[in-house]
Amino acid sequence: MALFQKQPITQNQPLYTISGGKSLLVIGLGNPVKKYAGTRHNIGFMVVDEFAKANDFAAWHLNKSLKSEISLANLGQSRVILAKPQTFVNKSGEAVQAVQHFYKVGNSETLVIYDELALPFGQLRTRLGGSDAGHNGVKSLISHIGEDFGRLRIGISSELADKSDAEKFVLARFSKAEQVSLTKILGEANTLITEYVFSGQLPHDTRTII
């Protein structure tokens, strides 16, 4: 059962035409090629896919001009745009800038979800603004739209990370043991997104669920 009552809308309908409502942009970072599906670097894609499924969003639609897959729904008093940039992680800023411009959404209404090697697996952290912390996708975002956007960082670090090259580690799939806990992590991420949609605010928060 969906958390909210869905109201059908068309994929190319600009969100700024809504009277009295607000538009929120929720972006999951990841790499679009099939071989990267299920990898640590694609946790952002996993989160927005799960959120879309749980809340009966419209089917994902590839918008070539926005360099993104887009899915839309009305949730509560907000209209929510979900986006998955198709530029590969390191060029995510190009797509996000295009999506923001088309839908007239600013950084204060934007939440970006991505993997964070500096946080342990099972920990999630939200905040507004900050540096790229070595994440090339976030570095691209900052170069295109500035740093004052909302972030939901999903921890992926583990003992395996200490034994591996960082690039190989983030592009590898989750271990079997980690996969058992992914459902809890995705569920908590969806809870955080839901709270953001309802309140329109993103607190500085850390949650450890494993």
PDB file of C-alpha atoms in Angstrom:
ATOM      1  CA  MET A   1       0.000   0.000   0.000  1.00  0.00           C
ATOM      2  CA  ALA A   2       1.312   3.429  -0.911  1.00  0.00           C
ATOM      3  CA  LEU A   3       2.221   5.878   1.799  1.00  0.00           C
ATOM      4  CA  PHE A   4       0.389   8.659  -0.026  1.00  0.00           C
ATOM      5  CA  GLN A   5      -2.536   9.031  -2.391  1.00  0.00           C
ATOM      6  CA  LYS A   6      -1.171   9.260  -5.908  1.00  0.00           C
ATOM      7  CA  GLN A   7      -2.555  11.778  -8.380  1.00  0.00           C
ATOM      8  CA  PRO A   8      -1.739  10.981 -12.032  1.00  0.00           C
ATOM      9  CA  ILE A   9       0.296  13.551 -13.949  1.00  0.00           C
ATOM     10  CA  THR A  10       2.062  13.600 -17.278  1.00  0.00           C
ATOM     11  CA  GLN A  11       5.816  13.150 -17.473  1.00  0.00           C
ATOM     12  CA  ASN A  12       6.567  16.430 -19.234  1.00  0.00           C
ATOM     13  CA  GLN A  13       4.255  18.669 -17.218  1.00  0.00           C
ATOM     14  CA  PRO A  14       6.329  21.490 -15.662  1.00  0.00           C
ATOM     15  CA  LEU A  15       5.928  21.412 -11.910  1.00  0.00           C
ATOM     16  CA  TYR A  16       5.974  25.165 -11.395  1.00  0.00           C
ATOM     17  CA  THR A  17       2.436  25.475 -12.780  1.00  0.00           C
ATOM     18  CA  ILE A  18       0.924  24.093  -9.547  1.00  0.00           C
ATOM     19  CA  SER A  19      -0.970  26.628  -7.501  1.00  0.00           C
ATOM     20  CA  GLY A  20      -0.418  26.555  -3.751  1.00  0.00           C
ATOM     21  CA  GLY A  21       1.764  23.432  -3.841  1.00  0.00           C
ATOM     22  CA  LYS A  22       5.495  22.927  -3.715  1.00  0.00           C
ATOM     23  CA  SER A  23       7.816  20.911  -5.903  1.00  0.00           C
ATOM     24  CA  LEU A  24      10.606  18.742  -4.539  1.00  0.00           C
ATOM     25  CA  LEU A  25      13.372  17.099  -6.540  1.00  0.00           C
ATOM     26  CA  VAL A  26      14.797  13.805  -5.251  1.00  0.00           C
ATOM     27  CA  ILE A  27      17.820  12.507  -7.144  1.00  0.00           C
ATOM     28  CA  GLY A  28      19.542   9.155  -6.858  1.00  0.00           C
ATOM     29  CA  LEU A  29      23.087   8.929  -8.193  1.00  0.00           C
ATOM     30  CA  GLY A  30      24.364   5.882 -10.031  1.00  0.00           C
ATOM     31  CA  ASN A  31      25.754   4.520 -13.281  1.00  0.00           C
ATOM     32  CA  PRO A  32      23.198   3.625 -15.978  1.00  0.00           C
ATOM     33  CA  VAL A  33      24.946   0.672 -17.643  1.00  0.00           C
ATOM     34  CA  LYS A  34      23.476  -2.715 -16.705  1.00  0.00           C
ATOM     35  CA  LYS A  35      26.784  -4.121 -15.456  1.00  0.00           C
ATOM     36  CA  TYR A  36      26.760  -1.562 -12.618  1.00  0.00           C
ATOM     37  CA  ALA A  37      23.301  -2.519 -11.346  1.00  0.00           C
ATOM     38  CA  GLY A  38      23.470  -3.605  -7.722  1.00  0.00           C
ATOM     39  CA  THR A  39      26.887  -2.071  -7.075  1.00  0.00           C
ATOM     40  CA  ARG A  40      27.691   0.107  -4.079  1.00  0.00           C
ATOM     41  CA  HIS A  41      28.038   3.201  -6.276  1.00  0.00           C
ATOM     42  CA  ASN A  42      24.434   2.683  -7.426  1.00  0.00           C
ATOM     43  CA  ILE A  43      22.794   2.798  -4.000  1.00  0.00           C
ATOM     44  CA  GLY A  44      21.206   6.131  -4.971  1.00  0.00           C
ATOM     45  CA  PHE A  45      19.423   4.471  -7.890  1.00  0.00           C
ATOM     46  CA  MET A  46      18.278   1.657  -5.582  1.00  0.00           C
ATOM     47  CA  VAL A  47      16.785   4.082  -3.069  1.00  0.00           C
ATOM     48  CA  VAL A  48      14.734   6.100  -5.569  1.00  0.00           C
ATOM     49  CA  ASP A  49      13.606   2.924  -7.346  1.00  0.00           C
ATOM     50  CA  GLU A  50      12.317   1.568  -4.043  1.00  0.00           C
ATOM     51  CA  PHE A  51      10.657   4.878  -3.124  1.00  0.00           C
ATOM     52  CA  ALA A  52       8.938   5.067  -6.517  1.00  0.00           C
ATOM     53  CA  LYS A  53       7.661   1.504  -6.175  1.00  0.00           C
ATOM     54  CA  ALA A  54       6.404   2.013  -2.607  1.00  0.00           C
ATOM     55  CA  ASN A  55       4.465   5.156  -3.524  1.00  0.00           C
ATOM     56  CA  ASP A  56       2.995   4.241  -6.919  1.00  0.00           C
ATOM     57  CA  PHE A  57       4.957   6.775  -8.952  1.00  0.00           C
ATOM     58  CA  ALA A  58       4.491   6.956 -12.705  1.00  0.00           C
ATOM     59  CA  ALA A  59       6.683   4.625 -14.764  1.00  0.00           C
ATOM     60  CA  TRP A  60      10.262   5.798 -15.281  1.00  0.00           C
ATOM     61  CA  HIS A  61      10.633   7.787 -18.488  1.00  0.00           C
ATOM     62  CA  LEU A  62      13.920   8.610 -20.229  1.00  0.00           C
ATOM     63  CA  ASN A  63      14.075  12.324 -21.022  1.00  0.00           C
ATOM     64  CA  LYS A  64      17.056  12.698 -23.336  1.00  0.00           C
ATOM     65  CA  SER A  65      17.122  16.486 -23.124  1.00  0.00           C
ATOM     66  CA  LEU A  66      17.410  16.238 -19.326  1.00  0.00           C
ATOM     67  CA  LYS A  67      19.900  13.346 -19.531  1.00  0.00           C
ATOM     68  CA  SER A  68      17.834  11.576 -16.880  1.00  0.00           C
ATOM     69  CA  GLU A  69      15.164   9.026 -16.187  1.00  0.00           C
ATOM     70  CA  ILE A  70      12.228  10.823 -14.569  1.00  0.00           C
ATOM     71  CA  SER A  71       9.254   9.666 -12.501  1.00  0.00           C
ATOM     72  CA  LEU A  72       6.586  11.953 -11.020  1.00  0.00           C
ATOM     73  CA  ALA A  73       3.803  11.839  -8.430  1.00  0.00           C
ATOM     74  CA  ASN A  74       1.838  14.085  -6.095  1.00  0.00           C
ATOM     75  CA  LEU A  75       2.524  13.133  -2.476  1.00  0.00           C
ATOM     76  CA  GLY A  76       0.574  14.935   0.207  1.00  0.00           C
ATOM     77  CA  GLN A  77       0.827  18.663  -0.556  1.00  0.00           C
ATOM     78  CA  SER A  78       3.958  18.283  -2.683  1.00  0.00           C
ATOM     79  CA  ARG A  79       4.687  17.257  -6.211  1.00  0.00           C
ATOM     80  CA  VAL A  80       7.780  15.120  -6.246  1.00  0.00           C
ATOM     81  CA  ILE A  81      10.171  14.629  -9.147  1.00  0.00           C
ATOM     82  CA  LEU A  82      12.391  11.565  -8.934  1.00  0.00           C
ATOM     83  CA  ALA A  83      15.438  11.621 -11.201  1.00  0.00           C
ATOM     84  CA  LYS A  84      18.190   9.173 -12.102  1.00  0.00           C
ATOM     85  CA  PRO A  85      20.939  10.937 -14.103  1.00  0.00           C
ATOM     86  CA  GLN A  86      22.061   8.884 -17.101  1.00  0.00           C
ATOM     87  CA  THR A  87      25.409  10.657 -17.497  1.00  0.00           C
ATOM     88  CA  PHE A  88      27.382   8.286 -15.236  1.00  0.00           C
ATOM     89  CA  VAL A  89      28.150   9.364 -11.693  1.00  0.00           C
ATOM     90  CA  ASN A  90      31.139  11.580 -12.466  1.00  0.00           C
ATOM     91  CA  LYS A  91      29.064  13.865 -14.726  1.00  0.00           C
ATOM     92  CA  SER A  92      25.885  13.938 -12.636  1.00  0.00           C
ATOM     93  CA  GLY A  93      25.964  17.731 -12.379  1.00  0.00           C
ATOM     94  CA  GLU A  94      25.109  18.136 -16.066  1.00  0.00           C
ATOM     95  CA  ALA A  95      21.861  16.209 -15.681  1.00  0.00           C
ATOM     96  CA  VAL A  96      20.851  17.684 -12.330  1.00  0.00           C
ATOM     97  CA  GLN A  97      21.342  21.230 -13.595  1.00  0.00           C
ATOM     98  CA  ALA A  98      19.130  20.460 -16.606  1.00  0.00           C
ATOM     99  CA  VAL A  99      16.399  18.898 -14.453  1.00  0.00           C
ATOM    100  CA  GLN A 100      16.417  21.804 -12.001  1.00  0.00           C
ATOM    101  CA  HIS A 101      16.171  24.320 -14.833  1.00  0.00           C
ATOM    102  CA  PHE A 102      13.305  22.532 -16.592  1.00  0.00           C
ATOM    103  CA  TYR A 103      11.196  22.065 -13.473  1.00  0.00           C
ATOM    104  CA  LYS A 104      12.155  25.407 -11.885  1.00  0.00           C
ATOM    105  CA  VAL A 105      13.402  23.742  -8.691  1.00  0.00           C
ATOM    106  CA  GLY A 106      16.194  25.295  -6.629  1.00  0.00           C
ATOM    107  CA  ASN A 107      18.808  23.764  -4.364  1.00  0.00           C
ATOM    108  CA  SER A 108      16.632  24.271  -1.283  1.00  0.00           C
ATOM    109  CA  GLU A 109      14.062  21.901  -2.836  1.00  0.00           C
ATOM    110  CA  THR A 110      16.638  19.352  -4.004  1.00  0.00           C
ATOM    111  CA  LEU A 111      17.704  16.167  -2.200  1.00  0.00           C
ATOM    112  CA  VAL A 112      20.548  14.068  -3.625  1.00  0.00           C
ATOM    113  CA  ILE A 113      21.076  10.473  -2.507  1.00  0.00           C
ATOM    114  CA  TYR A 114      24.440   8.785  -2.929  1.00  0.00           C
ATOM    115  CA  ASP A 115      26.956   6.306  -1.525  1.00  0.00           C
ATOM    116  CA  GLU A 116      29.410   7.519   1.113  1.00  0.00           C
ATOM    117  CA  LEU A 117      32.700   5.708   1.653  1.00  0.00           C
ATOM    118  CA  ALA A 118      33.423   7.817   4.753  1.00  0.00           C
ATOM    119  CA  LEU A 119      30.417   6.329   6.589  1.00  0.00           C
ATOM    120  CA  PRO A 120      30.091   2.720   7.785  1.00  0.00           C
ATOM    121  CA  PHE A 121      27.686   0.360   6.086  1.00  0.00           C
ATOM    122  CA  GLY A 122      24.311   0.668   7.801  1.00  0.00           C
ATOM    123  CA  GLN A 123      24.628   4.359   8.653  1.00  0.00           C
ATOM    124  CA  LEU A 124      22.650   7.114   6.909  1.00  0.00           C
ATOM    125  CA  ARG A 125      23.267  10.828   7.268  1.00  0.00           C
ATOM    126  CA  THR A 126      21.303  13.860   6.086  1.00  0.00           C
ATOM    127  CA  ARG A 127      22.479  17.434   5.887  1.00  0.00           C
ATOM    128  CA  LEU A 128      22.204  20.592   3.821  1.00  0.00           C
ATOM    129  CA  GLY A 129      25.349  21.660   1.984  1.00  0.00           C
ATOM    130  CA  GLY A 130      28.944  20.624   2.536  1.00  0.00           C
ATOM    131  CA  SER A 131      31.981  19.608   0.516  1.00  0.00           C
ATOM    132  CA  ASP A 132      32.256  16.772  -2.003  1.00  0.00           C
ATOM    133  CA  ALA A 133      34.310  14.656   0.476  1.00  0.00           C
ATOM    134  CA  GLY A 134      36.097  13.041  -2.455  1.00  0.00           C
ATOM    135  CA  HIS A 135      32.915  11.879  -4.213  1.00  0.00           C
ATOM    136  CA  ASN A 136      33.307  12.708  -7.909  1.00  0.00           C
ATOM    137  CA  GLY A 137      29.573  12.768  -8.530  1.00  0.00           C
ATOM    138  CA  VAL A 138      29.074  15.341  -5.787  1.00  0.00           C
ATOM    139  CA  LYS A 139      32.062  17.281  -7.100  1.00  0.00           C
ATOM    140  CA  SER A 140      30.299  17.491 -10.473  1.00  0.00           C
ATOM    141  CA  LEU A 141      27.090  18.646  -8.790  1.00  0.00           C
ATOM    142  CA  ILE A 142      28.865  21.399  -6.876  1.00  0.00           C
ATOM    143  CA  SER A 143      30.567  22.639 -10.041  1.00  0.00           C
ATOM    144  CA  HIS A 144      27.194  22.963 -11.804  1.00  0.00           C
ATOM    145  CA  ILE A 145      24.688  24.003  -9.120  1.00  0.00           C
ATOM    146  CA  GLY A 146      26.703  24.970  -6.044  1.00  0.00           C
ATOM    147  CA  GLU A 147      26.992  23.144  -2.730  1.00  0.00           C
ATOM    148  CA  ASP A 148      23.842  24.210  -0.848  1.00  0.00           C
ATOM    149  CA  PHE A 149      21.618  21.265  -1.830  1.00  0.00           C
ATOM    150  CA  GLY A 150      20.274  18.570   0.483  1.00  0.00           C
ATOM    151  CA  ARG A 151      22.139  15.292   0.809  1.00  0.00           C
ATOM    152  CA  LEU A 152      21.222  11.822   1.986  1.00  0.00           C
ATOM    153  CA  ARG A 153      24.473   9.905   2.286  1.00  0.00           C
ATOM    154  CA  ILE A 154      24.308   6.120   2.523  1.00  0.00           C
ATOM    155  CA  GLY A 155      27.305   4.551   4.242  1.00  0.00           C
ATOM    156  CA  ILE A 156      29.028   1.742   2.326  1.00  0.00           C
ATOM    157  CA  SER A 157      32.359   1.386   4.146  1.00  0.00           C
ATOM    158  CA  SER A 158      33.338  -1.939   5.715  1.00  0.00           C
ATOM    159  CA  GLU A 159      36.405  -4.044   6.480  1.00  0.00           C
ATOM    160  CA  LEU A 160      36.435  -4.963   2.795  1.00  0.00           C
ATOM    161  CA  ALA A 161      37.007  -1.314   1.895  1.00  0.00           C
ATOM    162  CA  ASP A 162      40.292  -1.300   3.820  1.00  0.00           C
ATOM    163  CA  LYS A 163      41.558  -4.190   1.713  1.00  0.00           C
ATOM    164  CA  SER A 164      40.484  -2.879  -1.687  1.00  0.00           C
ATOM    165  CA  ASP A 165      41.219  -0.061  -4.092  1.00  0.00           C
ATOM    166  CA  ALA A 166      38.520   2.563  -3.493  1.00  0.00           C
ATOM    167  CA  GLU A 167      37.351   2.652  -7.115  1.00  0.00           C
ATOM    168  CA  LYS A 168      37.110  -1.128  -7.352  1.00  0.00           C
ATOM    169  CA  PHE A 169      35.287  -1.259  -4.026  1.00  0.00           C
ATOM    170  CA  VAL A 170      32.536   1.223  -4.921  1.00  0.00           C
ATOM    171  CA  LEU A 171      32.027  -0.382  -8.335  1.00  0.00           C
ATOM    172  CA  ALA A 172      31.686  -3.862  -6.817  1.00  0.00           C
ATOM    173  CA  ARG A 173      28.419  -5.445  -5.751  1.00  0.00           C
ATOM    174  CA  PHE A 174      27.459  -5.681  -2.110  1.00  0.00           C
ATOM    175  CA  SER A 175      28.667  -8.808  -0.340  1.00  0.00           C
ATOM    176  CA  LYS A 176      26.166 -11.556   0.460  1.00  0.00           C
ATOM    177  CA  ALA A 177      26.188 -10.512   4.113  1.00  0.00           C
ATOM    178  CA  GLU A 178      25.523  -6.879   3.152  1.00  0.00           C
ATOM    179  CA  GLN A 179      22.711  -7.831   0.799  1.00  0.00           C
ATOM    180  CA  VAL A 180      20.818  -9.304   3.750  1.00  0.00           C
ATOM    181  CA  SER A 181      20.749  -5.840   5.362  1.00  0.00           C
ATOM    182  CA  LEU A 182      19.991  -3.819   2.230  1.00  0.00           C
ATOM    183  CA  THR A 183      16.233  -4.051   2.734  1.00  0.00           C
ATOM    184  CA  LYS A 184      16.541  -2.319   6.123  1.00  0.00           C
ATOM    185  CA  ILE A 185      18.800   0.369   4.680  1.00  0.00           C
ATOM    186  CA  LEU A 186      16.491   1.077   1.750  1.00  0.00           C
ATOM    187  CA  GLY A 187      13.534   1.160   4.123  1.00  0.00           C
ATOM    188  CA  GLU A 188      15.186   3.704   6.413  1.00  0.00           C
ATOM    189  CA  ALA A 189      16.223   5.815   3.425  1.00  0.00           C
ATOM    190  CA  ASN A 190      12.609   5.842   2.268  1.00  0.00           C
ATOM    191  CA  THR A 191      11.508   6.901   5.742  1.00  0.00           C
ATOM    192  CA  LEU A 192      13.914   9.843   5.599  1.00  0.00           C
ATOM    193  CA  ILE A 193      12.630  10.853   2.160  1.00  0.00           C
ATOM    194  CA  THR A 194       9.045  10.616   3.402  1.00  0.00           C
ATOM    195  CA  GLU A 195       9.838  12.859   6.365  1.00  0.00           C
ATOM    196  CA  TYR A 196      11.484  15.332   3.996  1.00  0.00           C
ATOM    197  CA  VAL A 197       8.462  15.370   1.672  1.00  0.00           C
ATOM    198  CA  PHE A 198       6.030  15.936   4.552  1.00  0.00           C
ATOM    199  CA  SER A 199       8.044  18.628   6.314  1.00  0.00           C
ATOM    200  CA  GLY A 200       9.853  20.235   3.383  1.00  0.00           C
ATOM    201  CA  GLN A 201      12.889  20.470   5.690  1.00  0.00           C
ATOM    202  CA  LEU A 202      16.061  18.417   5.887  1.00  0.00           C
ATOM    203  CA  PRO A 203      17.569  18.200   9.391  1.00  0.00           C
ATOM    204  CA  HIS A 204      21.199  17.349  10.097  1.00  0.00           C
ATOM    205  CA  ASP A 205      20.605  13.764  11.217  1.00  0.00           C
ATOM    206  CA  THR A 206      22.529  10.499  11.541  1.00  0.00           C
ATOM    207  CA  ARG A 207      20.822   7.121  11.808  1.00  0.00           C
ATOM    208  CA  THR A 208      22.568   3.811  12.371  1.00  0.00           C
ATOM    209  CA  ILE A 209      20.371   0.794  11.774  1.00  0.00           C
ATOM    210  CA  ILE A 210      22.864  -2.081  11.668  1.00  0.00           C
TER     211      ILE A 210
END
